[in-house]
Coordinates of C-alpha atoms and ligand atoms in Angstrom, one line a residue:
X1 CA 12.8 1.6 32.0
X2 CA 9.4 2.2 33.5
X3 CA 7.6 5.4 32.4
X4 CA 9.2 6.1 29.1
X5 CA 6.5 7.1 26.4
X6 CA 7.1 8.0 22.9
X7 CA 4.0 10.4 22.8
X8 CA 2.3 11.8 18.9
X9 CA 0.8 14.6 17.8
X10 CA -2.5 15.8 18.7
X11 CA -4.9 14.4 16.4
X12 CA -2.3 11.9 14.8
X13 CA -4.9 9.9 12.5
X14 CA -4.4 5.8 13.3
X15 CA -6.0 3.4 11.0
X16 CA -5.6 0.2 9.1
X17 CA -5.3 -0.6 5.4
X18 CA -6.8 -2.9 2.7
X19 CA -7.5 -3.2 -0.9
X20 CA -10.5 -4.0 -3.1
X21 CA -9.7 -7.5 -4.5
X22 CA -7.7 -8.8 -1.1
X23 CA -10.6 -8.8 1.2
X24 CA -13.8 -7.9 -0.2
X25 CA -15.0 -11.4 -1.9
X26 CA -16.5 -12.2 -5.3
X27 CA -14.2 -10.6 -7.6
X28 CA -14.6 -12.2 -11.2
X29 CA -14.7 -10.5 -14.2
X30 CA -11.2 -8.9 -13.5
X31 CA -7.2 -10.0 -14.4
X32 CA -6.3 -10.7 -11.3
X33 CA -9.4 -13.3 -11.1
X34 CA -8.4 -15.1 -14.4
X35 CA -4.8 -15.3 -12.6
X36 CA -5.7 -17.1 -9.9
X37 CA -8.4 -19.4 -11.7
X38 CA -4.9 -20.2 -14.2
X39 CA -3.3 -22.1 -11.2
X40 CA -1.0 -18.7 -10.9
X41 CA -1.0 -18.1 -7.3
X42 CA 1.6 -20.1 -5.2
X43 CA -0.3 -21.8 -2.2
X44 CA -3.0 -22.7 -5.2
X45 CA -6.1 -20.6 -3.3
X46 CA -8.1 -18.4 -5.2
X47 CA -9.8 -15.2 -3.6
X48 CA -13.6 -16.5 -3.5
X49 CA -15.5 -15.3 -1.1
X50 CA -12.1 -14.0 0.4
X51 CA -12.8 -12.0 3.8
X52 CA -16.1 -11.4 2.5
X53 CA -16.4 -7.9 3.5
X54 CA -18.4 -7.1 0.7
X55 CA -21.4 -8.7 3.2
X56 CA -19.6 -8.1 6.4
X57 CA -18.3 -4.5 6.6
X58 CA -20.4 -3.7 9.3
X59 CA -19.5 -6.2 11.2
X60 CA -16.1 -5.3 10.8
X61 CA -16.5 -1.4 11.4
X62 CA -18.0 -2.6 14.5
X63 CA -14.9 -4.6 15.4
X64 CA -12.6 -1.2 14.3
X65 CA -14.6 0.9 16.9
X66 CA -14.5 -1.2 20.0
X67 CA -11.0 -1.3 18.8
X68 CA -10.8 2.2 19.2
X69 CA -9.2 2.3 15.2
X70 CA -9.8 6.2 13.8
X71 CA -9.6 5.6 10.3
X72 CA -9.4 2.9 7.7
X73 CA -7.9 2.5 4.2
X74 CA -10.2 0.2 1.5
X75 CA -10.7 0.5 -2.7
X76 CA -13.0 0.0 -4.8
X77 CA -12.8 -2.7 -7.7
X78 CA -13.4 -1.4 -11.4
X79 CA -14.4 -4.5 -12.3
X80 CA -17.2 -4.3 -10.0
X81 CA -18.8 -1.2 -10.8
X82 CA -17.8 -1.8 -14.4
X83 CA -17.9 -5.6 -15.1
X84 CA -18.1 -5.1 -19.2
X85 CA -17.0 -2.6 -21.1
X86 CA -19.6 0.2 -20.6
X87 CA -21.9 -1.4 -18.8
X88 CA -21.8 0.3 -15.0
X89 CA -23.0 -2.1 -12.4
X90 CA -25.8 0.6 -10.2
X91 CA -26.0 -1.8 -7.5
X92 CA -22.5 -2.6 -7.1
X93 CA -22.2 1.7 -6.5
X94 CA -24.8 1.3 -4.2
X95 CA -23.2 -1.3 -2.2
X96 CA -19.7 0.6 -2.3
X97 CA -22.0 3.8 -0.8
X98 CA -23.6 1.5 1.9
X99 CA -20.1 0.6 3.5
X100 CA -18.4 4.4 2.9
X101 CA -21.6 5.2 4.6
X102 CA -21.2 3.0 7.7
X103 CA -17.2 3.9 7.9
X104 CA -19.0 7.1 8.5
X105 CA -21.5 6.3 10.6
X106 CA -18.5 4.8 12.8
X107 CA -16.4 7.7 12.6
X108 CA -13.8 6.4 11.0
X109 CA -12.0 8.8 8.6
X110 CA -11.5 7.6 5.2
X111 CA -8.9 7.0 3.1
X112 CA -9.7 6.0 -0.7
X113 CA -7.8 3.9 -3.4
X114 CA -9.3 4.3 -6.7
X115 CA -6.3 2.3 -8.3
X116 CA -5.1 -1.1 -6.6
X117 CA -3.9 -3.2 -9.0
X118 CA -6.7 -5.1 -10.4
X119 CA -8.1 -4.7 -14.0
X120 CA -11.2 -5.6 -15.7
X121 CA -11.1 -8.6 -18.0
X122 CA -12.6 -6.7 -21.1
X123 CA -9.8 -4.0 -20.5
X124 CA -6.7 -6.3 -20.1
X125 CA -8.1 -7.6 -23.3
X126 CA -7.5 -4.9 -24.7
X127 CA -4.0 -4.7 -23.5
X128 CA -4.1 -3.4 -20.2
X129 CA -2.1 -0.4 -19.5
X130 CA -0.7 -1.0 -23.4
X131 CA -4.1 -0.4 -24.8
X132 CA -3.7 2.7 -26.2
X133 CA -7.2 4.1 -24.8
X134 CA -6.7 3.3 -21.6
X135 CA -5.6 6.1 -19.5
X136 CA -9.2 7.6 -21.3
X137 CA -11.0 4.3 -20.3
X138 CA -9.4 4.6 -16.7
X139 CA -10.8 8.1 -16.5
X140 CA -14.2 7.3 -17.6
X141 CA -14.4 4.6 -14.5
X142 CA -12.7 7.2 -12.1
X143 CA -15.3 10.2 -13.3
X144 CA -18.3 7.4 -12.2
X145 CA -16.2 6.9 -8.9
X146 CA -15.2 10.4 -7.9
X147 CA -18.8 11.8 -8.6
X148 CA -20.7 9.1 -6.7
X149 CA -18.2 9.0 -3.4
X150 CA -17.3 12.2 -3.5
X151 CA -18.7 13.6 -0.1
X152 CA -16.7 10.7 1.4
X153 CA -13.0 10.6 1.7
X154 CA -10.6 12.3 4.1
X155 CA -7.9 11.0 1.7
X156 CA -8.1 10.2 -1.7
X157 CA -5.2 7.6 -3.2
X158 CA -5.7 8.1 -6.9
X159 CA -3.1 4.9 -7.4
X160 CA -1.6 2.2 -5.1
X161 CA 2.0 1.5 -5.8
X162 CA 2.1 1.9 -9.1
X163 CA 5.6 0.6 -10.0
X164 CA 4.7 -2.5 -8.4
X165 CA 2.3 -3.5 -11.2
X166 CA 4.2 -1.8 -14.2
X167 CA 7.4 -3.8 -13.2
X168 CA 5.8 -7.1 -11.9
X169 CA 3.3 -7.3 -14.8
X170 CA 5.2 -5.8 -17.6
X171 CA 8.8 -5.7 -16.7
X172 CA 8.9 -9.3 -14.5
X173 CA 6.2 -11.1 -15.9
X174 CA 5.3 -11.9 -12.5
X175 CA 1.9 -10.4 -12.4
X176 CA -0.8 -10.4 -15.1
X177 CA -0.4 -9.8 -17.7
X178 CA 3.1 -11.3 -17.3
X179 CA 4.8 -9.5 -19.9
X180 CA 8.4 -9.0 -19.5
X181 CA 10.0 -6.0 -21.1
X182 CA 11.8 -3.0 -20.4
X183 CA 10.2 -1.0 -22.9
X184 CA 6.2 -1.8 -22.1
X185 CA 7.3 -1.2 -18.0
X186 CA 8.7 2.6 -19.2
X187 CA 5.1 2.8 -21.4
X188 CA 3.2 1.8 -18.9
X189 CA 4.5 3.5 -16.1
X190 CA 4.5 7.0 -17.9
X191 CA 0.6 6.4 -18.5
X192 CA 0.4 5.9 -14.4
X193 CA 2.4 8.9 -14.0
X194 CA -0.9 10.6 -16.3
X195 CA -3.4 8.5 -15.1
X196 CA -2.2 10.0 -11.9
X197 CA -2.1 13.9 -12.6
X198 CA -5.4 13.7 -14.5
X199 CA -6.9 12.4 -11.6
X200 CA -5.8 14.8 -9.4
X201 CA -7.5 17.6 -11.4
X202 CA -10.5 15.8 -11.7
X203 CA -11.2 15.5 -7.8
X204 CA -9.7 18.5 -7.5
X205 CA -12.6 19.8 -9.8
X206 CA -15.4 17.9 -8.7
X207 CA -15.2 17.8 -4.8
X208 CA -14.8 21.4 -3.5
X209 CA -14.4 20.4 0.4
X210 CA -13.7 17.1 2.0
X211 CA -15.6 16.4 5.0
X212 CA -13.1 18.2 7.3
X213 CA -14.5 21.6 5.2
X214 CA -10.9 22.0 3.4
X215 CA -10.3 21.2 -0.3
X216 CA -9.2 17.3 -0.7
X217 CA -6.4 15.8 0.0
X218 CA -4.8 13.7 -3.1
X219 CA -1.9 11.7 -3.3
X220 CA -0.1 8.7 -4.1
X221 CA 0.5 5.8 -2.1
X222 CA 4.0 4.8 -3.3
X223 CA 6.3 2.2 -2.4
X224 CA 9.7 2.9 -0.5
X225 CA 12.0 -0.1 -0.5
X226 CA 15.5 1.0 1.4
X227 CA 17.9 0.1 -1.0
X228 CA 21.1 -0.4 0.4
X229 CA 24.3 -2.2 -1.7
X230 CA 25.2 -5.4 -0.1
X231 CA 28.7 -4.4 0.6
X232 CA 30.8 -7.1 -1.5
X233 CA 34.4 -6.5 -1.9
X234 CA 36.1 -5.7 -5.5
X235 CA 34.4 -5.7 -8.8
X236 CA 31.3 -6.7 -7.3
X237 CA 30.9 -4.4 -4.7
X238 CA 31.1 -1.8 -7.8
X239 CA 28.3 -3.5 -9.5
X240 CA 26.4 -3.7 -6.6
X241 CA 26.6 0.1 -6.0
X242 CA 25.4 0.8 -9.2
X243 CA 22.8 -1.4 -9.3
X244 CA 21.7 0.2 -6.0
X245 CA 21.6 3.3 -7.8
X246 CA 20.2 2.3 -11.4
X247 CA 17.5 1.1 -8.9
X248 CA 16.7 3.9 -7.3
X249 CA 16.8 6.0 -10.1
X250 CA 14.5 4.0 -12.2
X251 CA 12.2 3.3 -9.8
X252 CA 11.5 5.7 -6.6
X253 CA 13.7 8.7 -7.9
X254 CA 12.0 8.3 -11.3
X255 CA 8.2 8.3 -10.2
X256 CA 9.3 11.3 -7.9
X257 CA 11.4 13.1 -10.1
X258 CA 8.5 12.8 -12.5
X259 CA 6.0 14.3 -10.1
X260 CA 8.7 17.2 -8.7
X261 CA 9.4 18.2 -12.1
X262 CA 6.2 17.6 -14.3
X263 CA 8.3 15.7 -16.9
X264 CA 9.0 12.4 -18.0
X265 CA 12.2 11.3 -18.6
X266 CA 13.3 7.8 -20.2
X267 CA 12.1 4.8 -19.8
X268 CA 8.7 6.3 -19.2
X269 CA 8.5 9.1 -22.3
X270 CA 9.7 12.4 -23.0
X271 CA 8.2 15.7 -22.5
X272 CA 5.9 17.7 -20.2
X273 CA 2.4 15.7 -18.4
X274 CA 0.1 19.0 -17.7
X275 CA -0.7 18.9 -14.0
X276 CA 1.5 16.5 -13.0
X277 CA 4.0 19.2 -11.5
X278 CA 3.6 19.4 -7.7
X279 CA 0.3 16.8 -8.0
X280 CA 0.6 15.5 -4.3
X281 CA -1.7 17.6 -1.5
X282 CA 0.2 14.2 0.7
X283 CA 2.5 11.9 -0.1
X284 CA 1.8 8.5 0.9
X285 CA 4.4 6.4 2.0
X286 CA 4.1 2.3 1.7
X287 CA 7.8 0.8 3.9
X288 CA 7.8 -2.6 4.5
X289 CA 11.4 -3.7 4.3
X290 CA 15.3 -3.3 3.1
X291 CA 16.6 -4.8 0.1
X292 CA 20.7 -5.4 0.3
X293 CA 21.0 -5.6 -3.7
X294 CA 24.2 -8.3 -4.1
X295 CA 26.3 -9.6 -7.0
X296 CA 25.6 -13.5 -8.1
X297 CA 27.2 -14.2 -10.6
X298 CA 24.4 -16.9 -11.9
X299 CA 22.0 -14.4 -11.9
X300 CA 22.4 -13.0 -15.9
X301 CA 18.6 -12.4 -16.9
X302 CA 18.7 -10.2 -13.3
X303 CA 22.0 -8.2 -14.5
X304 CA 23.4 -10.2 -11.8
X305 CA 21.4 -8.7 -8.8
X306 CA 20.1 -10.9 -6.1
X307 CA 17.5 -8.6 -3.7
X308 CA 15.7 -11.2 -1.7
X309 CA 19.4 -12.1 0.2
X310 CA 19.4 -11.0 4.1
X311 CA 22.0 -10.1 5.6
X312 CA 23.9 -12.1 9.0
X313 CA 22.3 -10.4 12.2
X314 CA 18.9 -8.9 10.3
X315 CA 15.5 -10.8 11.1
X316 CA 13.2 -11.7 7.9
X317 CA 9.3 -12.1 7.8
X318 CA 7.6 -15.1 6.8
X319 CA 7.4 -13.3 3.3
X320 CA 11.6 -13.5 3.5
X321 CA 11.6 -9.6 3.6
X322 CA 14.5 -8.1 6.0
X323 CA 13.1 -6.4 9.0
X324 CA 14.7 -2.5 9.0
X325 CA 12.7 0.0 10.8
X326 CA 15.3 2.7 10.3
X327 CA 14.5 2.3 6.8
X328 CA 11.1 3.9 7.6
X329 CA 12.8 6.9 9.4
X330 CA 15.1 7.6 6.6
X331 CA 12.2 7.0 3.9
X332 CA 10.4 9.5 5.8
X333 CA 12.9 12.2 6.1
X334 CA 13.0 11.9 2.3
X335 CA 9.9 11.7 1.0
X336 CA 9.8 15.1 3.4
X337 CA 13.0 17.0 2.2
X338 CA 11.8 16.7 -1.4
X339 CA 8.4 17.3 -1.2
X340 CA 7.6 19.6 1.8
X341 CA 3.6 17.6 2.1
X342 CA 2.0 16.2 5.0
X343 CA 3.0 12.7 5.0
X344 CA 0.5 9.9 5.5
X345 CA 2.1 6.0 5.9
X346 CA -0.6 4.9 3.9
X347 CA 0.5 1.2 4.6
X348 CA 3.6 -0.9 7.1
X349 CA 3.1 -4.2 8.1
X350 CA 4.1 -8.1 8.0
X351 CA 3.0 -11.3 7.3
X352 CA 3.2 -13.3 10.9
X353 CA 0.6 -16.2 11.3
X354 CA 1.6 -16.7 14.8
X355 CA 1.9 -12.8 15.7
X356 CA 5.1 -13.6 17.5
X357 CA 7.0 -11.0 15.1
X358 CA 4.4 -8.4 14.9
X359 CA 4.2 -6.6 18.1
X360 CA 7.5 -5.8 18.2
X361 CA 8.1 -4.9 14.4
X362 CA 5.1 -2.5 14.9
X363 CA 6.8 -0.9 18.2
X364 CA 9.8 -0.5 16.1
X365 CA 8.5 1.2 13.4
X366 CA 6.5 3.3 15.2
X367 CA 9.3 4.7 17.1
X368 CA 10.9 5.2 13.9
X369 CA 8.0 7.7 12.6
X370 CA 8.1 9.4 15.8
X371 CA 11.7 9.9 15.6
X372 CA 11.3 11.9 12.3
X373 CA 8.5 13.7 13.5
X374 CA 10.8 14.9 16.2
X375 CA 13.0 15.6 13.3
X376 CA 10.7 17.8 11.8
X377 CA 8.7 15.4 9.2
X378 CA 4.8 15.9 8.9
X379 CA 3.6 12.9 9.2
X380 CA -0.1 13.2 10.3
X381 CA -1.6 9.7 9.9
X382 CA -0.1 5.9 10.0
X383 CA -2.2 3.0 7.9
X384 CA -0.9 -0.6 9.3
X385 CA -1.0 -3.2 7.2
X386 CA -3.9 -4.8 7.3
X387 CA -6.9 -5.4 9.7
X388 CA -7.8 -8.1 9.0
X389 CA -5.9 -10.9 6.5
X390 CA -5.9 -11.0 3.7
X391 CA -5.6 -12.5 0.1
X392 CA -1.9 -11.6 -0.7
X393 CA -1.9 -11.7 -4.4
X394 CA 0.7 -14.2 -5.6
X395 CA 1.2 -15.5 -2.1
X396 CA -2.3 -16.4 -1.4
X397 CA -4.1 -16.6 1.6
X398 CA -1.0 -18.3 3.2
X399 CA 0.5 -15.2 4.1
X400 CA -1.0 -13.6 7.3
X401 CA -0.8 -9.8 7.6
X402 CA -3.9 -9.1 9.8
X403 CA -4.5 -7.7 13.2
X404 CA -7.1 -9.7 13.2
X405 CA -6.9 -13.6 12.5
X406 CA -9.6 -14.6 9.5
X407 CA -9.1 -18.3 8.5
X408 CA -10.8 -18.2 5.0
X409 CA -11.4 -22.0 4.9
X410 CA -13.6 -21.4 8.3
X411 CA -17.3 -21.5 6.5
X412 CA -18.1 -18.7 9.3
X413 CA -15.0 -16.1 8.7
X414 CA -14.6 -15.6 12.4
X415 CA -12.4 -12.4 13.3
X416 CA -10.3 -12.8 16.0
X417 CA -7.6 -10.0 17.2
X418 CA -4.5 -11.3 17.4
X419 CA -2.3 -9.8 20.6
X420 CA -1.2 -6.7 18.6
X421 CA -4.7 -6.1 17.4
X422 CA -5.1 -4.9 21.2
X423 CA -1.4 -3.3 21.5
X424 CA -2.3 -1.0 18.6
X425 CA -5.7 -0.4 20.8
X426 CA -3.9 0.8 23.8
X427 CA -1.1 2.8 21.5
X428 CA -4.2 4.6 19.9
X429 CA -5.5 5.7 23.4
X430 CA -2.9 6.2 24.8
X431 CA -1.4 8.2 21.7
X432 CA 2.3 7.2 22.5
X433 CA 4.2 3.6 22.9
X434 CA 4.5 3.6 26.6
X435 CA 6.9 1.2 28.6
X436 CA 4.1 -0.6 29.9
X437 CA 2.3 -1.3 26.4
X438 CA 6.1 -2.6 25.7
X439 CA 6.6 -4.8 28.4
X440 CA 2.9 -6.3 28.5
X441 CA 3.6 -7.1 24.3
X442 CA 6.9 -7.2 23.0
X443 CA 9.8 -6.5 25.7
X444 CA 12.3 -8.0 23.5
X445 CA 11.6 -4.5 21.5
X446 CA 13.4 -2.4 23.8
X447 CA 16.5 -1.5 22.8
X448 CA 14.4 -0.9 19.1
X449 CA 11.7 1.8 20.8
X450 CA 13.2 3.9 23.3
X451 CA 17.5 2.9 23.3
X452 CA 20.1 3.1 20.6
X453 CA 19.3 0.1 18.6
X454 CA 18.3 1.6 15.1
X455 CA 19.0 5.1 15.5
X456 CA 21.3 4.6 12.5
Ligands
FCB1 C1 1.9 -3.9 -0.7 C2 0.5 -3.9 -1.4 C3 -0.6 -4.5 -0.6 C4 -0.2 -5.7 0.2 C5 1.1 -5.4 0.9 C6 1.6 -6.6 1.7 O1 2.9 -3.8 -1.7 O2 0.2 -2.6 -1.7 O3 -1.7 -4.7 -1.4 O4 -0.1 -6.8 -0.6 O5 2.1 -5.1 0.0

């Protein structure tokens, strides 16, 4: 199979992706610290010092360079710039301008989250997302944010995922503020949905050019499970197809459907959002996995739907999530036919400590986004998930999703690339998977890249 190459676009943008809270280091003052310092995080760690990139982004710009990385994906932490309630932290501004600086300085293009998760303590006092003030409040920090980093980003993500907080902190109770209710995920999720178009007219209105001289690019990085029914026989095969779709519909469908049309429909409110209509210069696209929704019959508070089950013949990660490049392609084609935006992937990846996993589930999605750019998707840019590892919320630091290996018990935080921290090297020069960069990393991913494996 020598010389085969899966080549991209000219100028296809290659980065990495992170968040705020996972590897910047002394958080406090927000929910997500009080969560962890509550026991609430399953291996027992709590972020600390974390990755400490708060001290040691240079250090790690320098590392994305001689990596030949083009662009990178980080937030920036409310509770950092505002740590009590009106009370804006300059230097912690300052620091944030330091590092956007140096991903500069590095040419590395930059992609922005203002939202990723994380609250401060005075406003999830207040109620969080229930407060009634607090799509104001949010605005107040974002106004600070957008005006002080505006010459900066290539791409702005005015919220990260933001079903996955609504559902896991208000719907599951998994995430603060663990409240578990049908009702507070609609409320909540509605506010995202303004939170989202408000921002979008305020970047819009205070940065007139991003630094590639056109107006900014805003968007949404959403999550894209491929949600497939399990396939069960009878009765419970029915229920699983419907759950499949009450799924979709609620979730995905709804968020979309909200931004498409510029209205909200139940369970996040009623009526018209002014700008939200057509609020998406990109759409950002976070695929990690499949989810085979099955019937069990012991699972009543869930109506009965198991989604963490894998089906015979599919690999899982060390997070238990199936392994389904496809589901990327047809995310992809989607997210394309209904919006008709450049696509970014704003974040793909997996948790492998031992990075036996990871070469070849990054060959396989890659060749998945190159198949639908062949089939006529824009996708311009792909954000793996993550440089370096990370703090993965409930998980902990147990769950490895780097490029690079960071031990955050080592006292010195040493980096150290793991294999496919070089693969994705030579894919970036190269700008294609080639045979040989399959054979030197993952050969087993063959069939997967160039033959007929997942072309389904
Ligand atoms: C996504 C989150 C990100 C990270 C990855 C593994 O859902 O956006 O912060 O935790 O999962």
């Amino acid at each position: 199979m020598a010389g085969e190459r899966l080549e991209f676009p000219k100028g296809f943008v290659w980065g990495t992706s992170t968040a705020g809270h996972q590897i910047e280091g002394h958080n406090s003052h927000s929910d997500w610290w009080r969560f962890e310092h509550e026991g609430k995080i399953k291996d027992g760690t709590v972020s600390g010092k974390c990755m400490d990139y708060w001290n040691r982004y240079e250090e790690d710009h320098d590392l994305m360079t001689t990596l030949g990385y083009k662009a990178f994906r980080l937030g920036i932490e409310w509770a950092k710039i505002e740590p009590d309630d009106g009370r804006i932290d300059r230097a912690a501004i300052e620091r944030y301008k330091k590092i956007l600086q140096s991903l500069r300085d590095h040419n590395l293009q930059i992609c922005l989250t203002l939202y990723h998760w994380v609250l401060p303590l005075w406003f999830a006092d207040k109620g969080g997302w229930l407060w009634e003030d607090a799509v104001a409040r949010f605005m107040k920090f974002t106004e600070i944010a957008v005006n002080e980093f505006a010459e900066f980003p290539d791409l702005w993500v005015t919220l990260n995922e933001p079903l996955v907080p609504a559902a896991a902190g208000y719907l599951a109770g998994e995430f603060p503020p663990e409240k578990k209710s049908i009702k507070f995920y609609g409320k909540v999720t509605g506010k995202l949905l303004r939170a989202h178009a408000l921002n979008y007219e305020l970047i819009h209105k205070t940065v007139k050019k991003g630094p590639d001289g056109n107006p900014p690019k805003v968007g949404v990085a959403t999550a894209y499970q491929h949600i497939v029914p399990w396939g069960s026989s009878g009765p419970a095969g029915l229920h699983e197809k419907i759950m499949a779709r009450v799924f979709v519909s609620g979730s995905f469908n709804g968020w979309d459907g909200a931004v498409e049309t510029g209205r909200l429909k139940y369970p996040f409110g009623k009526g018209a959002v002014p700008g939200l209509k057509d609020s998406y210069d990109y759409c950002g696209v976070n695929y990690y996995m499949r989810q085979s929704i099955k019937f069990d019959s012991k699972l009543k508070d869930r109506a009965f739907v198991d989604f963490e089950s894998v089906p015979p013949g599919i690999e899982k990660t060390q997070m238990g999530w199936q392994i389904y490049p496809p589901g990327l392609y047809h995310t992809l084609m989607n997210v394309w036919r209904r919006f008709k935006k450049p696509i970014y992937i704003t974040e793909n990846g997996i948790a492998d400590d031992t990075d036996s996993q990871r070469p070849k589930y990054l060959l396989e999605h890659l060749a998945q986004v190159h198949r639908a750019i062949k089939d006529g998707a824009d996708v311009r840019g792909y954000y793996q998930w993550s440089f370096i590892d990370n703090f993965e919320w409930k998980e902990g630091f147990c769950k490895k999703f780097g490029l690079v290996a960071v031990n955050h018990a080592d006292p010195d935080l040493k980096r150290e690339p793991r294999p496919s921290a070089h693969m994705y090297s030579e894919i970036i020069k190269e700008n294609a998977i080639t045979s040989e960069i399959l054979k030197k990393y993952a050969p087993g991913a063959n069939e997967g890249v160039f033959g007929s494996k997942w072309r389904i």
